[in-house]
Coordinates of C-alpha atoms in Angstrom, one line a residue:
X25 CA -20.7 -45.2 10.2
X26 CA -22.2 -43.0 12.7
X27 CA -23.3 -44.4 15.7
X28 CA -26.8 -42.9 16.8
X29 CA -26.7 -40.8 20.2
X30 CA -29.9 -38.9 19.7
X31 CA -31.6 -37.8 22.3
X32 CA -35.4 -36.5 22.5
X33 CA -34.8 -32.8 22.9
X34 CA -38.4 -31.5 24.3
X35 CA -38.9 -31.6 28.0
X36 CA -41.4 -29.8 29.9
X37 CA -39.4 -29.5 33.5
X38 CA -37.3 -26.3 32.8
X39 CA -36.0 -24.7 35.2
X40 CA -36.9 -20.8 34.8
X41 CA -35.8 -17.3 36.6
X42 CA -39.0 -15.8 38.6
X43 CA -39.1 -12.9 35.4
X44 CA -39.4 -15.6 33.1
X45 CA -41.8 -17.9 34.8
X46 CA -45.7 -16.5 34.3
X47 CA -44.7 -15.9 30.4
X48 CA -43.7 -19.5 30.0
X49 CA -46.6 -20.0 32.2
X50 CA -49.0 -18.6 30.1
X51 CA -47.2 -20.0 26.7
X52 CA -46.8 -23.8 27.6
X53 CA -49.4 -23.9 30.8
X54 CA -46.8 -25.4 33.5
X55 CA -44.1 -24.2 35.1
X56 CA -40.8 -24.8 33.3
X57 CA -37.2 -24.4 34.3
X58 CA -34.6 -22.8 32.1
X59 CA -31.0 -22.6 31.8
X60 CA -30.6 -18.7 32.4
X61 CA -27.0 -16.9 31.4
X62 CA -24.8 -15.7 34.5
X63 CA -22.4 -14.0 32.4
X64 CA -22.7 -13.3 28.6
X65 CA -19.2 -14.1 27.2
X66 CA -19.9 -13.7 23.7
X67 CA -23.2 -12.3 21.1
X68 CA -23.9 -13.3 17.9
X69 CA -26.5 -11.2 16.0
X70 CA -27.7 -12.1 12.8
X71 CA -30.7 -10.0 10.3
X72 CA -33.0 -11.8 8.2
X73 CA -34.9 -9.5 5.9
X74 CA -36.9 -10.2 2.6
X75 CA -39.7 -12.4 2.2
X76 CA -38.3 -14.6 5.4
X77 CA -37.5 -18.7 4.4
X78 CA -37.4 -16.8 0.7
X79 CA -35.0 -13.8 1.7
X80 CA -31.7 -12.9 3.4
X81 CA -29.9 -13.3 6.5
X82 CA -26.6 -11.9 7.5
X83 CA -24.4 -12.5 10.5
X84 CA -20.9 -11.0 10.6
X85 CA -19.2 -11.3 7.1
X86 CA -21.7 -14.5 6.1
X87 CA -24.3 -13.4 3.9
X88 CA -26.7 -15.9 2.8
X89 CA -30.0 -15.8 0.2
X90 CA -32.6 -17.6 1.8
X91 CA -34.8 -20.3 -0.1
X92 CA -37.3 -22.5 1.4
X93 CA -36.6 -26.5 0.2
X94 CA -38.5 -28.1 -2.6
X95 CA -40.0 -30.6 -0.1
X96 CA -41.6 -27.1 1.4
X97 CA -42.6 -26.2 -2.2
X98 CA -40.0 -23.6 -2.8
X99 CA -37.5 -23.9 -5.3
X100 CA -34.6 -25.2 -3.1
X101 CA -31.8 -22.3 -4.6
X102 CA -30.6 -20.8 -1.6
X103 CA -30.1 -22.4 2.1
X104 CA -32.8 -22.6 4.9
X105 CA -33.2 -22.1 8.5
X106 CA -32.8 -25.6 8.9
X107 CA -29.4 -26.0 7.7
X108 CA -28.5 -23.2 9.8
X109 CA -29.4 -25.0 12.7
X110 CA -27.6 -28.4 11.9
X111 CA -24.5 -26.8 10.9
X112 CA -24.7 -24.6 14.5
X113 CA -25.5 -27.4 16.3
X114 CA -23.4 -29.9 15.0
X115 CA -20.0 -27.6 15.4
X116 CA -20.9 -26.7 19.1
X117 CA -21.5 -30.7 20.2
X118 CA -18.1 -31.0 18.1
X119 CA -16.6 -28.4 20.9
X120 CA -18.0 -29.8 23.4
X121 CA -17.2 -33.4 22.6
X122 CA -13.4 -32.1 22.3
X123 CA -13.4 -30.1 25.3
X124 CA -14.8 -32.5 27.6
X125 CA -12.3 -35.3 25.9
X126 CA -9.6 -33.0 27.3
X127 CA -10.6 -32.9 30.7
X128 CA -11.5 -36.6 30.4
X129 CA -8.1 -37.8 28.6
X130 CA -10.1 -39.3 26.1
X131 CA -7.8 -36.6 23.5
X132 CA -7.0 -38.9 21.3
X133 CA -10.3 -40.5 20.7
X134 CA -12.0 -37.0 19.9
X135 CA -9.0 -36.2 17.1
X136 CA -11.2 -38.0 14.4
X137 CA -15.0 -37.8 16.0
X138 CA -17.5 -36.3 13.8
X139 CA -20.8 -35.2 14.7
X140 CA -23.7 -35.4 12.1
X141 CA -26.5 -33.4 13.3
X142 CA -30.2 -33.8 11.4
X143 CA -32.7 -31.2 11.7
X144 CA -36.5 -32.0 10.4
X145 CA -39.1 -29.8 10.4
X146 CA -42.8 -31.0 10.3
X147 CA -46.2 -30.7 11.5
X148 CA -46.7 -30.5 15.3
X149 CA -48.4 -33.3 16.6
X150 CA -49.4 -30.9 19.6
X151 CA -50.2 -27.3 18.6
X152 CA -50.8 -26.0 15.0
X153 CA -48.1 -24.6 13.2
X154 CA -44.9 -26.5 13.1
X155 CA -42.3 -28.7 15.0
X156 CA -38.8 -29.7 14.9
X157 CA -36.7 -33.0 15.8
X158 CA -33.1 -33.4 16.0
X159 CA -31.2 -36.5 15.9
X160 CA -27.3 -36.1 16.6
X161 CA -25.1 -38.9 15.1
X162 CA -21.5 -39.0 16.9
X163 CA -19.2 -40.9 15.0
X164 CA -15.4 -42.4 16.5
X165 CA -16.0 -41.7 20.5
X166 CA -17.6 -43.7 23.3
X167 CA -21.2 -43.4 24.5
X168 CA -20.3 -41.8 27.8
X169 CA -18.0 -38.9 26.1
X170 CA -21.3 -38.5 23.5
X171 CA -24.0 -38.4 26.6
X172 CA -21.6 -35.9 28.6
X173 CA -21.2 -33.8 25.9
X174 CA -25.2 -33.6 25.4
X175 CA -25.4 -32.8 28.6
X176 CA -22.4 -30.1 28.3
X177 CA -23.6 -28.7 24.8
X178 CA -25.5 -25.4 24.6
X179 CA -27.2 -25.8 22.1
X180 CA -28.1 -29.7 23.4
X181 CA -28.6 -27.5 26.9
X182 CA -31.7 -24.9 25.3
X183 CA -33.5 -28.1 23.0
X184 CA -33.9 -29.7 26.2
X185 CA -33.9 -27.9 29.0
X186 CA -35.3 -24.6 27.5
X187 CA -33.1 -21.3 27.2
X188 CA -34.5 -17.4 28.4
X189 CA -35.8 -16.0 24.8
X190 CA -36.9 -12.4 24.9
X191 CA -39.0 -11.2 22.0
X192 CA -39.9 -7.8 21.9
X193 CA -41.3 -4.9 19.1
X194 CA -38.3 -2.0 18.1
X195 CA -40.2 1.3 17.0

């Protein structure tokens, strides 16, 4: 049984770079704080073409046909962005919960912990257009080791306390 350690992941006090700050400014009306990047270590890059929920996305040797869920009305027969996101999410709090078991000698505990990560997507109660929650389930660790690694997790790190995202038109 998974023991619930979700977290509200929306936060309006990010922490932002003075680039960054007037276009989040002008997108969420306050000033917000993101976690910038100091050194890149690694990039993935992925490609979504097609008819978007309904077409395909690649990254490295992973090649998937896109199909929006039957609860969106589409025909369910390929994966979704959604499931992307869990399955990202849920392997990076994994990582961190094992790192930060290392450093805290908890090793042992983190051998069997599994991390069930739900994505929902829905109508924004705030804006038009559409929202997400995430609840995170950690299973076979203690409730510090699962609030550290929130706190430690990247991916934890940009659903609450915002990430730099630069969007921009290729000719």
């Amino acid at each position: 049984m998974f023991a619930p350690a979700a977290r509200t992941l929306l936060t309006t006090s990010l922490r932002s770079s003075a680039n960054s700050a007037n276009s989040l400014n002008r997108i969420y009306g306050s000033t917000r704080t993101v976690v910038t990047v100091k050194t890149i270590k690694y990039t993935a890059t992925a490609k979504a073409q097609g008819a978007g929920r309904n077409g395909t996305v690649k990254s490295g040797n992973l090649d998937l046909k896109m199909a929006s869920p039957k609860e969106l009305g589409g025909d369910g027969k390929g994966e979704n962005p959604e499931q992307l996101l869990a399955m990202g999410y849920s392997a990076c709090f994994l990582g961190a919960v094992q790192l930060l078991a290392k450093k805290q000698g908890k090793e042992e505990m983190a051998k069997s912990a599994q991390v069930l990560a739900n994505v929902s997507l829905g109508d924004s109660a705030e804006k038009p257009g559409f929202g997400l929650t995430v609840d995170i389930q950690v299973s076979g660790i203690d409730e510090a080791l699962a609030q550290a690694a929130h706190e430690f997790c990247p991916f934890s790190r940009a659903l609450t306390q915002g990430a730099v995202v630069n969007v921009s038109v290729s000719k």
